[in-house]
XYZ file of C-alpha atoms in Angstrom:
163
model
C 0.000 0.000 0.000
C 2.648 2.537 0.937
C 6.267 2.787 1.933
C 6.973 1.398 5.378
C 8.679 3.816 7.722
C 12.179 2.713 8.769
C 12.291 2.429 12.532
C 15.780 3.317 13.737
C 17.185 6.125 15.881
C 18.448 8.184 12.932
C 15.058 8.119 11.214
C 13.254 9.073 14.442
C 15.587 12.023 15.048
C 15.277 13.139 11.431
C 11.495 13.124 11.469
C 11.068 14.681 14.942
C 12.325 18.006 13.631
C 9.826 18.254 10.769
C 7.087 20.827 11.325
C 4.260 18.458 10.367
C 5.385 15.934 12.988
C 5.655 18.607 15.670
C 2.121 19.758 14.837
C 0.713 16.225 15.114
C 2.576 15.664 18.397
C 0.966 18.727 19.964
C -2.408 17.955 18.365
C -2.418 14.550 20.058
C -1.438 16.208 23.386
C -4.151 18.867 23.016
C -6.223 17.695 25.998
C -3.399 16.412 28.173
C -1.612 19.400 29.640
C -1.777 23.146 29.719
C 1.447 23.463 27.691
C -0.026 21.147 25.015
C -2.993 23.474 24.593
C -0.718 26.498 24.265
C 1.566 24.810 21.734
C -1.413 23.521 19.722
C -2.871 27.046 19.642
C 0.460 28.387 18.423
C 0.608 25.859 15.599
C -3.046 26.458 14.774
C -2.465 30.196 14.385
C 0.831 29.858 12.501
C -0.161 27.010 10.171
C -3.889 27.799 9.853
C -4.996 24.214 10.512
C -8.414 23.413 11.968
C -8.473 19.747 12.930
C -10.643 19.784 16.072
C -11.498 16.499 17.775
C -11.893 14.395 14.647
C -11.400 10.651 15.105
C -8.058 9.975 13.431
C -6.299 6.614 13.479
C -2.537 6.081 13.494
C -0.337 6.797 10.507
C -1.864 10.248 9.922
C 0.489 12.463 7.887
C 0.174 16.138 7.033
C 2.308 16.943 4.004
C 2.938 20.701 3.964
C 0.513 21.203 6.869
C -0.925 24.604 6.063
C -4.597 25.646 5.952
C -5.991 22.137 6.386
C -9.523 21.885 7.736
C -10.976 18.654 9.095
C -14.449 18.688 10.599
C -14.480 17.401 14.170
C -17.162 14.819 13.338
C -15.043 13.230 10.593
C -13.694 9.697 10.942
C -10.315 8.995 9.320
C -8.756 5.539 9.069
C -5.111 4.463 9.195
C -2.372 5.853 6.972
C -4.103 8.992 5.728
C -1.957 11.596 3.924
C -3.478 15.064 3.627
C -1.842 18.006 1.913
C -2.000 21.801 1.956
C -5.377 23.475 1.580
C -7.475 20.294 1.837
C -10.928 20.597 3.404
C -12.832 17.681 4.877
C -16.085 19.430 5.626
C -19.577 18.738 6.838
C -22.902 19.002 5.080
C -25.457 20.783 7.285
C -28.654 19.886 5.424
C -30.150 17.586 2.831
C -29.688 13.891 2.185
C -25.925 14.088 2.756
C -26.235 15.590 6.239
C -23.079 14.889 8.290
C -19.313 14.484 8.037
C -17.212 12.115 5.906
C -15.845 8.691 6.764
C -12.495 7.931 5.182
C -10.992 4.436 4.950
C -7.367 3.301 5.241
C -4.434 4.214 2.967
C -5.952 7.347 1.442
C -4.054 10.210 -0.193
C -5.844 13.580 -0.310
C -4.093 16.057 -2.595
C -3.567 19.811 -2.393
C -6.778 21.907 -2.257
C -9.121 18.902 -2.431
C -12.453 19.087 -0.665
C -15.357 16.866 0.356
C -18.447 16.693 2.568
C -20.691 13.836 3.871
C -19.237 10.971 1.881
C -17.703 7.563 2.387
C -14.273 6.967 0.924
C -13.022 3.388 0.700
C -9.532 1.978 1.257
C -6.599 2.633 -1.083
C -8.024 5.802 -2.655
C -6.076 8.660 -4.217
C -7.862 11.997 -4.433
C -5.940 14.155 -6.890
C -5.116 17.827 -6.213
C -7.936 20.353 -6.744
C -10.620 17.668 -6.764
C -14.119 18.262 -5.413
C -15.625 15.044 -4.032
C -19.307 15.056 -3.107
C -20.047 11.378 -3.754
C -19.021 8.032 -2.254
C -15.755 6.586 -3.568
C -15.192 2.811 -3.758
C -11.935 1.193 -2.629
C -8.987 1.004 -5.034
C -9.857 4.160 -6.960
C -8.385 7.424 -8.160
C -10.630 10.495 -8.115
C -9.661 13.394 -10.346
C -11.254 16.640 -11.511
C -14.085 18.932 -10.598
C -16.614 17.434 -10.768
C -14.688 14.346 -9.716
C -14.369 11.299 -11.951
C -13.617 7.847 -10.488
C -10.919 5.768 -12.176
C -10.599 2.198 -10.815
C -7.003 1.250 -9.991
C -5.846 -1.739 -7.911
C -2.738 0.142 -6.700
C -4.162 3.645 -6.475
C -1.959 4.935 -3.656
C 1.220 3.013 -4.396
C 4.108 5.458 -3.961
C 1.841 8.212 -2.590
C 0.914 7.208 0.960
C 3.902 7.791 3.255
C 4.731 6.853 6.853
C 2.512 3.769 6.989
C 2.122 1.975 10.295
């Protein structure tokens, strides 16, 4: 599905100094201590991210973590890669009322957006794609309006830091 992360001391030290890892560290500590809340607020104001209390599994990766919005009712699976400007929103009325559910091993490209949808496993959402429909597993979604292209290895080489 994606590249496995090498687990040795050099790789840990290398990654600990990346801004996206520091943001996720403080995001996960957001309710633990006073200093965690202050640091998370700092990163929120500097990077412009709005992640809230969304349910996010392990392996979550923010590539270029700027201006990313994830609705707090969203459910994200394992090994999700989200990039700059992506919005995972919420529909407030109509038949698609609610927030999205995203499967495992999903790549969400720059400036992509979606609302109350279900996204399967091993899905690549290309940059600048608007997704307002359910996406089956093993698919690539591209364009606005989005078009689904079936692909058995949709995220191969795209999803990083898998656990």
